[in-house]
Short mmCIF file of N, CA and C in Angstrom, two decimals:
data_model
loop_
_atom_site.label_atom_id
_atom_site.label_comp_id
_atom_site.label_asym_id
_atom_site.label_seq_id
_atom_site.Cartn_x
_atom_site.Cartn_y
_atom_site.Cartn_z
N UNK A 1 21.86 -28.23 5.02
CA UNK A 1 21.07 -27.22 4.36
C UNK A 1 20.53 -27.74 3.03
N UNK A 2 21.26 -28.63 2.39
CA UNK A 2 20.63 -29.18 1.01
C UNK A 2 19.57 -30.04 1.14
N UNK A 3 19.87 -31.12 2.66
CA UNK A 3 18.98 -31.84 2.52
C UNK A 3 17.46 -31.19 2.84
N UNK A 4 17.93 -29.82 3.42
CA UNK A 4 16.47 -29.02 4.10
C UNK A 4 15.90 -28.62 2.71
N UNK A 5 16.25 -27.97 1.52
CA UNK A 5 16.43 -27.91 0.45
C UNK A 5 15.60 -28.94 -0.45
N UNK A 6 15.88 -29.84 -0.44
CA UNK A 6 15.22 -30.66 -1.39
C UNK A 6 14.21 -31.43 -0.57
N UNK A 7 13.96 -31.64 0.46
CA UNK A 7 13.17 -31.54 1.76
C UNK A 7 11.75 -30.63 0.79
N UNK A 8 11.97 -29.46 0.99
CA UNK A 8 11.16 -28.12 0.63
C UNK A 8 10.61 -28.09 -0.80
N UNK A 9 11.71 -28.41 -1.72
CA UNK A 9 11.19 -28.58 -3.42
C UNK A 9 10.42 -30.36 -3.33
N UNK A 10 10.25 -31.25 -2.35
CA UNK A 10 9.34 -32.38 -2.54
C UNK A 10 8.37 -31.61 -2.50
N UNK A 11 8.29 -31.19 -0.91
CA UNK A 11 6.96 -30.70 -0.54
C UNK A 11 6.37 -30.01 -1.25
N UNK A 12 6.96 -28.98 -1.86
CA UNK A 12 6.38 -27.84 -2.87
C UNK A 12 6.40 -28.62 -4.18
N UNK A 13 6.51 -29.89 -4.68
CA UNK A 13 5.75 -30.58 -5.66
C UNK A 13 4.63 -31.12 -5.43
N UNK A 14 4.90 -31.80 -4.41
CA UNK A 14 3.40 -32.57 -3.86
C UNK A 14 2.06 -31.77 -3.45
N UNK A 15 2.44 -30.63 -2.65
CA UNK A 15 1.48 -29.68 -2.19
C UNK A 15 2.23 -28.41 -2.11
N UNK A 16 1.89 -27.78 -3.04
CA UNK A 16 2.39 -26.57 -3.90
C UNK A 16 1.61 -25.38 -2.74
N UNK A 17 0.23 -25.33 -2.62
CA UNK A 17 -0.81 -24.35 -2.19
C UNK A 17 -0.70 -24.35 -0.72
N UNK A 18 -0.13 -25.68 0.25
CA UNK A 18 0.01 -25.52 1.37
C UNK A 18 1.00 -25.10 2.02
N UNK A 19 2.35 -25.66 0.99
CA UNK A 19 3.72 -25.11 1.47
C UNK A 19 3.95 -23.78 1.55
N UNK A 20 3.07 -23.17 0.23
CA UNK A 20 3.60 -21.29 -0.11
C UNK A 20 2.96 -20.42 1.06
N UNK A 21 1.42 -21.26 1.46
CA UNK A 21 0.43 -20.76 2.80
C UNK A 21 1.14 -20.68 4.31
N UNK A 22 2.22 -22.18 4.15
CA UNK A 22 2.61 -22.38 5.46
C UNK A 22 4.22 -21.04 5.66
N UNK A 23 4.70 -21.19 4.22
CA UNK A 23 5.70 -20.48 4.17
C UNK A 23 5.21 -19.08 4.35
N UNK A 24 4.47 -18.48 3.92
CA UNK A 24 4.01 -17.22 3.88
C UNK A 24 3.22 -16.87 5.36
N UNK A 25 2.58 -17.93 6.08
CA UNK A 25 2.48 -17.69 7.33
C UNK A 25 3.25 -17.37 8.31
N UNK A 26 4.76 -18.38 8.15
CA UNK A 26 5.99 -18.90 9.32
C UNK A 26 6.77 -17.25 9.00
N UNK A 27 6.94 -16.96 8.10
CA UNK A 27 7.87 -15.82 7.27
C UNK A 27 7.04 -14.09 7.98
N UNK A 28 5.98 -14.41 8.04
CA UNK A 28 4.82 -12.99 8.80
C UNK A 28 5.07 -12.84 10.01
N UNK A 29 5.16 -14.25 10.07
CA UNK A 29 5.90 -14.36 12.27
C UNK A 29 7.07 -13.90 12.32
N UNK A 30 7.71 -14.53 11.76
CA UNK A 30 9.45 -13.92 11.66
C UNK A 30 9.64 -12.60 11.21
N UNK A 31 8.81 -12.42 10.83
CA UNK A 31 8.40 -10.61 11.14
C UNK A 31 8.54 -9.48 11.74
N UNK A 32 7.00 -10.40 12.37
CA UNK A 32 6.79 -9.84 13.82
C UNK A 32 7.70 -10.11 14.71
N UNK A 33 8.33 -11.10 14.81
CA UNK A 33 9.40 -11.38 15.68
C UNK A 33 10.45 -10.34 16.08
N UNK A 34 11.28 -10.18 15.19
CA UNK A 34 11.81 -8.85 13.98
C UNK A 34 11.61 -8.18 14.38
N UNK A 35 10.45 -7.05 14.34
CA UNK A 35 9.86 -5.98 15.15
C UNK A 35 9.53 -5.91 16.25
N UNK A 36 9.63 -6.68 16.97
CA UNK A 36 9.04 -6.70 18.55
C UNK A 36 10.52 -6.46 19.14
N UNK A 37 11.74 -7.54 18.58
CA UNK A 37 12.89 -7.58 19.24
C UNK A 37 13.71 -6.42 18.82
N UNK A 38 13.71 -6.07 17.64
CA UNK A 38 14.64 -5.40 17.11
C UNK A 38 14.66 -3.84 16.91
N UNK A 39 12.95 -3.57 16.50
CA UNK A 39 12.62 -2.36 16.26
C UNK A 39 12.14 -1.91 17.64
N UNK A 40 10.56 -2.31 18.03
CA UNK A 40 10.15 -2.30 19.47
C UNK A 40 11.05 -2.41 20.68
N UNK A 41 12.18 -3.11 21.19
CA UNK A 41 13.26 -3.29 22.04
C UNK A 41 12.16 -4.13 22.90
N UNK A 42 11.34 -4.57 22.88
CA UNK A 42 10.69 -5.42 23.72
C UNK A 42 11.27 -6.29 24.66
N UNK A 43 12.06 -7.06 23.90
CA UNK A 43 12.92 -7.87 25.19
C UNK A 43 12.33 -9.01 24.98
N UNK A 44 12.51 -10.63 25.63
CA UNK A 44 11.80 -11.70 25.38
C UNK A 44 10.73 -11.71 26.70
N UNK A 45 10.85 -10.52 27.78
CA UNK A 45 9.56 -11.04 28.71
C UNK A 45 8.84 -10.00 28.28
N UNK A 46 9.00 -9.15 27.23
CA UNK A 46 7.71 -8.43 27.20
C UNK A 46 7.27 -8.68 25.43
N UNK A 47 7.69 -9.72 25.36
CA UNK A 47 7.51 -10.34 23.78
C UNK A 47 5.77 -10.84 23.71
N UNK A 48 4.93 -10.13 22.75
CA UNK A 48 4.26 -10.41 22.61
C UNK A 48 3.58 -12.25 22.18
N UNK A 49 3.37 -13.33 22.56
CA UNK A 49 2.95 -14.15 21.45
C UNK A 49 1.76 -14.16 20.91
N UNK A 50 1.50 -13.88 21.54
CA UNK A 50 -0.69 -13.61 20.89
C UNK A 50 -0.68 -12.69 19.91
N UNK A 51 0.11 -11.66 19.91
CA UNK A 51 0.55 -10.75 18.43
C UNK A 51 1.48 -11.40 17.37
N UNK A 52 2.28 -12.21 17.92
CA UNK A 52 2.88 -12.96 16.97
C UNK A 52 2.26 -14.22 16.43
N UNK A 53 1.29 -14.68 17.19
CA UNK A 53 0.27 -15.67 16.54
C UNK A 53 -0.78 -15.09 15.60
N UNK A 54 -1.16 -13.93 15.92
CA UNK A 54 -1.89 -13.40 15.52
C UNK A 54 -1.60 -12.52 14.14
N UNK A 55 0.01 -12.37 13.99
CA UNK A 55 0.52 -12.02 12.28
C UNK A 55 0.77 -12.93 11.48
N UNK A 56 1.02 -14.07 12.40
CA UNK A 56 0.91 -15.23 11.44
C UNK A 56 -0.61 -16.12 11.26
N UNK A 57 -1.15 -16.00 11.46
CA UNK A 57 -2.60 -16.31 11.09
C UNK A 57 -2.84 -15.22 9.93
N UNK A 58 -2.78 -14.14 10.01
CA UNK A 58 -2.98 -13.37 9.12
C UNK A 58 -1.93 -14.00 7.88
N UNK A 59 -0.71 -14.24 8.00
CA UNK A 59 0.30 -14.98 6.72
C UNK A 59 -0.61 -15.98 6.46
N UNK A 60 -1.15 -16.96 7.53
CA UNK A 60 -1.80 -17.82 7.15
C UNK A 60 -2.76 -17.91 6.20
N UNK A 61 -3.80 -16.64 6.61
CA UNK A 61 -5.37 -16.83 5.74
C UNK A 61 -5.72 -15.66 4.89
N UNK A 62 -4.36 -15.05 4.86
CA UNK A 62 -4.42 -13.85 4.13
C UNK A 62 -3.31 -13.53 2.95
N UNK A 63 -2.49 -13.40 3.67
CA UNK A 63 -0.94 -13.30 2.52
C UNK A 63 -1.01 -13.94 1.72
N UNK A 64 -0.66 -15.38 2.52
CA UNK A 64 -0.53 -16.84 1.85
C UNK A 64 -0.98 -17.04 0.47
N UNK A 65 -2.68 -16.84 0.92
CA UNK A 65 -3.66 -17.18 -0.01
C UNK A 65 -4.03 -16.10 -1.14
N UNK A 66 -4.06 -14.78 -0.73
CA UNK A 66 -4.09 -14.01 -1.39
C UNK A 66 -3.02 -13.41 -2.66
N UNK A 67 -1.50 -13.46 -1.70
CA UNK A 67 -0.09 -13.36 -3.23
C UNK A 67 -0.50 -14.63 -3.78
N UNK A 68 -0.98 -15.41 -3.62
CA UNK A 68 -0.27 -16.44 -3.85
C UNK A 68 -1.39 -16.89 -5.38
N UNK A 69 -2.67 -16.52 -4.92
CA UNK A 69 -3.75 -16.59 -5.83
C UNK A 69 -3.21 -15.41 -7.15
N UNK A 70 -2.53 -14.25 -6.73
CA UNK A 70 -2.40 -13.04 -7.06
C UNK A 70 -1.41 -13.06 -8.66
N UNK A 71 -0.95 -14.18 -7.84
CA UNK A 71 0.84 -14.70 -8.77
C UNK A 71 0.10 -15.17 -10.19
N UNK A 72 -1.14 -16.12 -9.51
CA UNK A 72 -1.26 -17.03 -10.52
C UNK A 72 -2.31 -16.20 -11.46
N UNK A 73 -3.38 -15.14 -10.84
CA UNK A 73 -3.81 -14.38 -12.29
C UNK A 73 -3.41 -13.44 -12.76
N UNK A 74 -2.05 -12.72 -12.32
CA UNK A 74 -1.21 -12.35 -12.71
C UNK A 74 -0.32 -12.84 -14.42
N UNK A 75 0.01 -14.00 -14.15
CA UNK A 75 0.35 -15.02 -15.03
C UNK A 75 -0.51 -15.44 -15.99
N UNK A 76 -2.06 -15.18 -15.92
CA UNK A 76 -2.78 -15.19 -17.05
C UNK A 76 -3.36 -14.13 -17.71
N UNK A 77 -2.77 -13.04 -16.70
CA UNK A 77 -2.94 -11.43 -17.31
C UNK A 77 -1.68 -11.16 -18.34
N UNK A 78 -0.60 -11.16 -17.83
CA UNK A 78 0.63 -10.87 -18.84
C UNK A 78 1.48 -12.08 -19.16
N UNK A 79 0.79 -12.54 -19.92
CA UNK A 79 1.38 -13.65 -20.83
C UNK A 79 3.13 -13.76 -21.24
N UNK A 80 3.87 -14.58 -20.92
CA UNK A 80 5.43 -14.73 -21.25
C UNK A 80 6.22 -14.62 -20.35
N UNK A 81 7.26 -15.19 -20.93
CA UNK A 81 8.57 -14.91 -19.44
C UNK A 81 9.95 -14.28 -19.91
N UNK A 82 9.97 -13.32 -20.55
CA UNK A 82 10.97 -12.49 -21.41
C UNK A 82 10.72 -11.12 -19.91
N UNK A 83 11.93 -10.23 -20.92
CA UNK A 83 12.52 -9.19 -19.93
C UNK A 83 11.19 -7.98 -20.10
N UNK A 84 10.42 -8.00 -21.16
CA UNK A 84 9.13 -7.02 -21.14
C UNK A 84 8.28 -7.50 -20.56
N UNK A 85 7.81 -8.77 -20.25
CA UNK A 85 6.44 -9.29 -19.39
C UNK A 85 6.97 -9.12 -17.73
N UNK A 86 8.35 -9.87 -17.77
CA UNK A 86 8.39 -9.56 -16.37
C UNK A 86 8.71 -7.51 -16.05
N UNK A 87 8.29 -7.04 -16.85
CA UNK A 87 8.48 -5.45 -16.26
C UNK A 87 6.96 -5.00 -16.40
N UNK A 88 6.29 -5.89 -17.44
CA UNK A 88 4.88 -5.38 -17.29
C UNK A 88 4.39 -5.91 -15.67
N UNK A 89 4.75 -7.32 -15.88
CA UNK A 89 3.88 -7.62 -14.21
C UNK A 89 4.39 -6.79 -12.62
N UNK A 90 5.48 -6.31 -13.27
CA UNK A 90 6.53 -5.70 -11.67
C UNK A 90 4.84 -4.50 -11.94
N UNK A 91 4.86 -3.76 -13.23
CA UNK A 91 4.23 -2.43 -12.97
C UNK A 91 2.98 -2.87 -12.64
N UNK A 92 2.05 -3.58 -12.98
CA UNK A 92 0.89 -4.04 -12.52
C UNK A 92 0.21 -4.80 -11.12
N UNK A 93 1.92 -5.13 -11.07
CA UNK A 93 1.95 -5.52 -9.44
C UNK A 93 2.19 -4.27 -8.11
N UNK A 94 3.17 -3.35 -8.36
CA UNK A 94 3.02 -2.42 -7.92
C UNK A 94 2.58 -1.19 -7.80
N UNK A 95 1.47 -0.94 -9.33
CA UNK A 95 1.00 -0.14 -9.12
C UNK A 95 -1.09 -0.52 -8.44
N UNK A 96 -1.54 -1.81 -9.24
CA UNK A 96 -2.78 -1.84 -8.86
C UNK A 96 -2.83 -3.24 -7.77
N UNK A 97 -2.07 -4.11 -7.69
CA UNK A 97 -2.46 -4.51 -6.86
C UNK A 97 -1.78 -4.38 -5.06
N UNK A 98 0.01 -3.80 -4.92
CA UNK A 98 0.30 -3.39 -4.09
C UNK A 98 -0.45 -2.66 -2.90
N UNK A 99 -1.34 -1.05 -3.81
CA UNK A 99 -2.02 -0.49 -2.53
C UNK A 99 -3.04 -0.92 -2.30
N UNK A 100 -3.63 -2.08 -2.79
CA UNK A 100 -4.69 -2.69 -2.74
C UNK A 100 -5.03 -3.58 -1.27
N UNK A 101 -3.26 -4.33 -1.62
CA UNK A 101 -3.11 -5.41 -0.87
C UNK A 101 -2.61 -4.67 0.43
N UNK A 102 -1.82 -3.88 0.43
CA UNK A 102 -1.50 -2.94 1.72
C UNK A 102 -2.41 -2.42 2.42
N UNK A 103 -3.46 -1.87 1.90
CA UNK A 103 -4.64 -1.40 2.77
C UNK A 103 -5.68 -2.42 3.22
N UNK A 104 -5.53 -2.97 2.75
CA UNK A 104 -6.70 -4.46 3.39
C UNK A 104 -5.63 -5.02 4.35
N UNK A 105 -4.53 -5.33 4.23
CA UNK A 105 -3.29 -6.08 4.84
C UNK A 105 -3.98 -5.17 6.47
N UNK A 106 -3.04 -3.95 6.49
CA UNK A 106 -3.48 -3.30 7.91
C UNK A 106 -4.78 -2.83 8.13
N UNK A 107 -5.99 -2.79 7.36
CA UNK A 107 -7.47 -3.25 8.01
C UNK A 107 -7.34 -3.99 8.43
N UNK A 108 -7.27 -4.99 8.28
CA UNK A 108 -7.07 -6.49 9.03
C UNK A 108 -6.26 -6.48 10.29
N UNK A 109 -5.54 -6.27 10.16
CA UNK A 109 -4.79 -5.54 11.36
C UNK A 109 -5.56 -4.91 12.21
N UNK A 110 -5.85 -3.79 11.72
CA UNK A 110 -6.89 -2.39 12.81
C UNK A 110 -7.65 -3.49 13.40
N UNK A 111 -8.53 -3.92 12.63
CA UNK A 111 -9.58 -5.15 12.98
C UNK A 111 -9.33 -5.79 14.03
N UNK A 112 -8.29 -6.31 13.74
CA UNK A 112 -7.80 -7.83 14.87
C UNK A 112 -7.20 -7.30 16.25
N UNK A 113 -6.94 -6.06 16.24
CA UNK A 113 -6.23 -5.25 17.00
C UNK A 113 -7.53 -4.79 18.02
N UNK A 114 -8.23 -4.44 17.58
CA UNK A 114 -10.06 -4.27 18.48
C UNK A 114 -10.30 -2.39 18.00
N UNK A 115 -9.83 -2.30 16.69
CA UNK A 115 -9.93 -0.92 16.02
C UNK A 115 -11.30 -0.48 15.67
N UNK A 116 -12.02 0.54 15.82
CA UNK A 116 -13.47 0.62 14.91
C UNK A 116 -13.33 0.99 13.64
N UNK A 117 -14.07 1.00 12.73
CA UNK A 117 -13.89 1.29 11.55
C UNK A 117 -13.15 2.80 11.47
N UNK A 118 -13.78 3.32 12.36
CA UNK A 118 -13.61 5.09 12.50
C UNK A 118 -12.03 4.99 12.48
N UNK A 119 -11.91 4.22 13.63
CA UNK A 119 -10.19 4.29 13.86
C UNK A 119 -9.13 3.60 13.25
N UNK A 120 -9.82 2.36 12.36
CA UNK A 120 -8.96 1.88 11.24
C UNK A 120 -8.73 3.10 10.49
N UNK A 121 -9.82 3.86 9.79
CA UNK A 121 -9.78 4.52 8.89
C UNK A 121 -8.51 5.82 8.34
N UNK A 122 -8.83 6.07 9.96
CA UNK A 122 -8.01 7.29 10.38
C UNK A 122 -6.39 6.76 10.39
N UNK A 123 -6.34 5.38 10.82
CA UNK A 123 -4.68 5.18 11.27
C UNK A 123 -4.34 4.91 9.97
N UNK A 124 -5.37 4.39 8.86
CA UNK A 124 -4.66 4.47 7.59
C UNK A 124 -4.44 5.37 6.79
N UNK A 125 -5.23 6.43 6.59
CA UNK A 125 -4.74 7.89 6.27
C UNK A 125 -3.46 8.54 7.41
N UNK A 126 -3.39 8.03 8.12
CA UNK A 126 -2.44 8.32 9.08
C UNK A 126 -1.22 7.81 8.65
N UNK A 127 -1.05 6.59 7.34
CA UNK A 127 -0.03 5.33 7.47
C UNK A 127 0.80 6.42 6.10
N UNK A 128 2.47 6.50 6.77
CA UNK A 128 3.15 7.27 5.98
C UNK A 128 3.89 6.33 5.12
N UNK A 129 3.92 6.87 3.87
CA UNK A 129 4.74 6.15 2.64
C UNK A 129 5.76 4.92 3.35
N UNK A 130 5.93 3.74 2.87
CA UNK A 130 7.19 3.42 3.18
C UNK A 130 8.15 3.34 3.21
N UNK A 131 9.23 3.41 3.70
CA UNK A 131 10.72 4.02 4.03
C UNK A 131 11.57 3.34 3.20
N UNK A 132 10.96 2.50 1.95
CA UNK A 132 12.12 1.45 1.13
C UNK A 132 10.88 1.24 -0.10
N UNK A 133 10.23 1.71 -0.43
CA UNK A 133 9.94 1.57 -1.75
C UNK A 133 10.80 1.50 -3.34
N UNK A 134 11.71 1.25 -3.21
CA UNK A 134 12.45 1.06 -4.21
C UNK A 134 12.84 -0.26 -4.11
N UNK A 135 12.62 -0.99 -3.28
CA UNK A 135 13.14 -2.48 -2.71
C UNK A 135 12.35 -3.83 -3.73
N UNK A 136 10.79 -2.83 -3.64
CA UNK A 136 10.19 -4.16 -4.53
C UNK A 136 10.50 -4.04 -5.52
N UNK A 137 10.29 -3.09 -6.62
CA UNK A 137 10.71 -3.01 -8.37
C UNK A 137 11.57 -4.44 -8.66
N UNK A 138 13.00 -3.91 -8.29
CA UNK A 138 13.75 -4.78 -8.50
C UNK A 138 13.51 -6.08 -7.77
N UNK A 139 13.26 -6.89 -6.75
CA UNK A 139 12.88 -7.49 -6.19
C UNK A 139 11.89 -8.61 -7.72
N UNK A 140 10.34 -7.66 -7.40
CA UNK A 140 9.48 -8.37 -8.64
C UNK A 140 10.21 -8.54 -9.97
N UNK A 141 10.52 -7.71 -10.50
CA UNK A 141 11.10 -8.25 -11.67
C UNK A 141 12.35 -9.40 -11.82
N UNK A 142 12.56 -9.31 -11.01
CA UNK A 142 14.05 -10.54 -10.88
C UNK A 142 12.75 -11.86 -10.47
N UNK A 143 12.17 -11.56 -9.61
CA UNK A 143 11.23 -12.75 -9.38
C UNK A 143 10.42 -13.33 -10.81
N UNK A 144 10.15 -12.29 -11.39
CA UNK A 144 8.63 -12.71 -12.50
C UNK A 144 9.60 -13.30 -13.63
N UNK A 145 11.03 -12.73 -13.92
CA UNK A 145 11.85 -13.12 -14.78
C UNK A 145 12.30 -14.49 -14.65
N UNK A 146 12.86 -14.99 -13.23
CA UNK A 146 13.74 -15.46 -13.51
C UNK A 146 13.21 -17.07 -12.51
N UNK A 147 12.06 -16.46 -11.69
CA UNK A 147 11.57 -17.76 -10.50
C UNK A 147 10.10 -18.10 -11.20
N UNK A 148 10.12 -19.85 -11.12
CA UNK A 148 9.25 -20.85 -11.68
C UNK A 148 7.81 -20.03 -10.82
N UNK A 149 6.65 -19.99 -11.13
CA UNK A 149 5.21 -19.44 -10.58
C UNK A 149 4.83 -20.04 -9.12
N UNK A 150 5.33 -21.17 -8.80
CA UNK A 150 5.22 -22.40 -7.43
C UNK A 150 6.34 -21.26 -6.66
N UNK A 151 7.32 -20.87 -6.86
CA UNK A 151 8.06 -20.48 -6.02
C UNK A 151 8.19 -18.56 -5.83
N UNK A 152 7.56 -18.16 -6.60
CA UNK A 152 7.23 -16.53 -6.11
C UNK A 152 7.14 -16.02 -5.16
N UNK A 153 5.84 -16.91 -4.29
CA UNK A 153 5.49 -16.56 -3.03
C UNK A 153 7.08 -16.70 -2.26
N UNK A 154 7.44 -17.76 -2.32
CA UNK A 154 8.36 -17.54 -0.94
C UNK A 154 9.53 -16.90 -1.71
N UNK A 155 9.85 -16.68 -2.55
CA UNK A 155 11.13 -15.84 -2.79
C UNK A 155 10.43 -14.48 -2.23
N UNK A 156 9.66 -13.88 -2.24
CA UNK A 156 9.15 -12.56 -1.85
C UNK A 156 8.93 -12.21 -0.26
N UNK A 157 8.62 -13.79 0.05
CA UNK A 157 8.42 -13.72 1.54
C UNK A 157 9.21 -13.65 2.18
N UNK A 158 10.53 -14.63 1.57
CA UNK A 158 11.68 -14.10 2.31
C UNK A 158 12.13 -12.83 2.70
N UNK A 159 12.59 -12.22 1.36
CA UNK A 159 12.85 -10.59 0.83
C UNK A 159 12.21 -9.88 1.91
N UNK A 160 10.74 -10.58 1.83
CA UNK A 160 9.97 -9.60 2.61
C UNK A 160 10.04 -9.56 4.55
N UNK A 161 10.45 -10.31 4.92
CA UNK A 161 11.16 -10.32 6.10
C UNK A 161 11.62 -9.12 6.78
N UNK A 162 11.88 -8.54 5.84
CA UNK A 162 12.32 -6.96 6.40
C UNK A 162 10.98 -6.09 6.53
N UNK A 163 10.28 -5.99 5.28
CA UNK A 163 9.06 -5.56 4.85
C UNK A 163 8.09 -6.13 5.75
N UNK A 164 7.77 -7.35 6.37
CA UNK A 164 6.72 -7.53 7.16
C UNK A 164 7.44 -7.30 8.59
N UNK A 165 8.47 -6.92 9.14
CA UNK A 165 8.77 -6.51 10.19
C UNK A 165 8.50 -4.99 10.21
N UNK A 166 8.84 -4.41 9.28
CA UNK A 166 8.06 -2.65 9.55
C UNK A 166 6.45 -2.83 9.20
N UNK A 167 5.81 -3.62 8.28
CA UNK A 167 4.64 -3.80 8.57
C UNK A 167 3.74 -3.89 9.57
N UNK A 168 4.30 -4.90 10.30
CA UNK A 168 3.77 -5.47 11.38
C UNK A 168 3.85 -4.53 12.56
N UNK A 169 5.03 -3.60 12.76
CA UNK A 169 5.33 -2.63 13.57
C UNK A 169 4.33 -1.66 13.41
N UNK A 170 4.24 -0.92 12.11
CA UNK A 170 3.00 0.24 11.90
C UNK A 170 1.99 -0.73 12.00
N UNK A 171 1.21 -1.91 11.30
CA UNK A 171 0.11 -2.23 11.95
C UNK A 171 -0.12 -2.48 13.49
N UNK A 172 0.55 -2.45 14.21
CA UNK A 172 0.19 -2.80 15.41
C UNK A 172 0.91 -1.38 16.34
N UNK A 173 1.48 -0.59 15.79
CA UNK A 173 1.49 0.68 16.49
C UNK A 173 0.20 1.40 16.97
N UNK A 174 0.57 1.70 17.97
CA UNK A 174 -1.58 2.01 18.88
C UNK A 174 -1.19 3.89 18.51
#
């Protein structure tokens, strides 16, 4: 496990922007995975992969790139790494860019899914609060406090493992 470990902190020196993309892709699958087996009861012969390729492409060209861009003007919005900056960025993160990123997250979804606008629209006024909102607060602030800017993305992606398995479940609920 260490050597996987320092394996991961090369890579994420050398290529910082591809590792957090690839991590934030592999982590959307494991997701979906997550929800198909666990929540869905799917089973492995009625396991989707074209949906599970298809949430990780989205980690790929979406998550990835998007937290990950998010982190970094974030970091030139609230300046410092004390216990008040990281509570300003938790609130700025969850209050303006969270529903931001959530509602484009499952457009994208509706979209890829073969949704019309009409019926994206509707399933997202349709989309009920989530069942663990108290999870990120603490989560971001331990992150913005205490993890180097290269490594945000995947401390969150991990965390979020749970979070993109009910994601992935309501986005792809018909």
């Amino acid at each position: 496990m260490a050597g996987l470990w320092k394996s991961y902190q090369t890579m994420m020196s050398k290529y910082p922007w591809t590792v957090q993309i690839m991590t934030a892709g592999s982590l959307v699958g494991v997701g979906d995975v997550i929800s198909q087996q666990l929540i869905e009861r799917r089973g492995l012969r009625r396991h989707s992969v074209r949906r599970t390729a298809r949430m990780m492409s989205i980690g790929f060209f979406f998550v990835g790139p998007v937290i990950g861009s998010w982190y970094k003007v974030l970091d030139r919005i609230v300046v410092g790494g004390g216990k008040s900056a990281a509570m300003k960025k938790m609130l700025v993160d969850q209050l303006c860019f969270a529903p931001c990123f959530l509602g484009a997250f499952l457009s994208i979804c509706g979209a890829l899914n073969g949704l019309s606008v009409e019926e994206n629209v509707a399933k997202l006024k349709g989309v009920s609060p989530p069942p663990f909102p108290t999870l990120w607060p603490p989560v971001q602030i331990a992150n913005f406090y205490f993890v180097p800017l290269n490594h945000r993305l995947a401390v969150v992606q991990l965390v979020a493992v749970v979070w993109n398995s009910y994601l992935t479940w309501k986005a792809n609920k018909m």
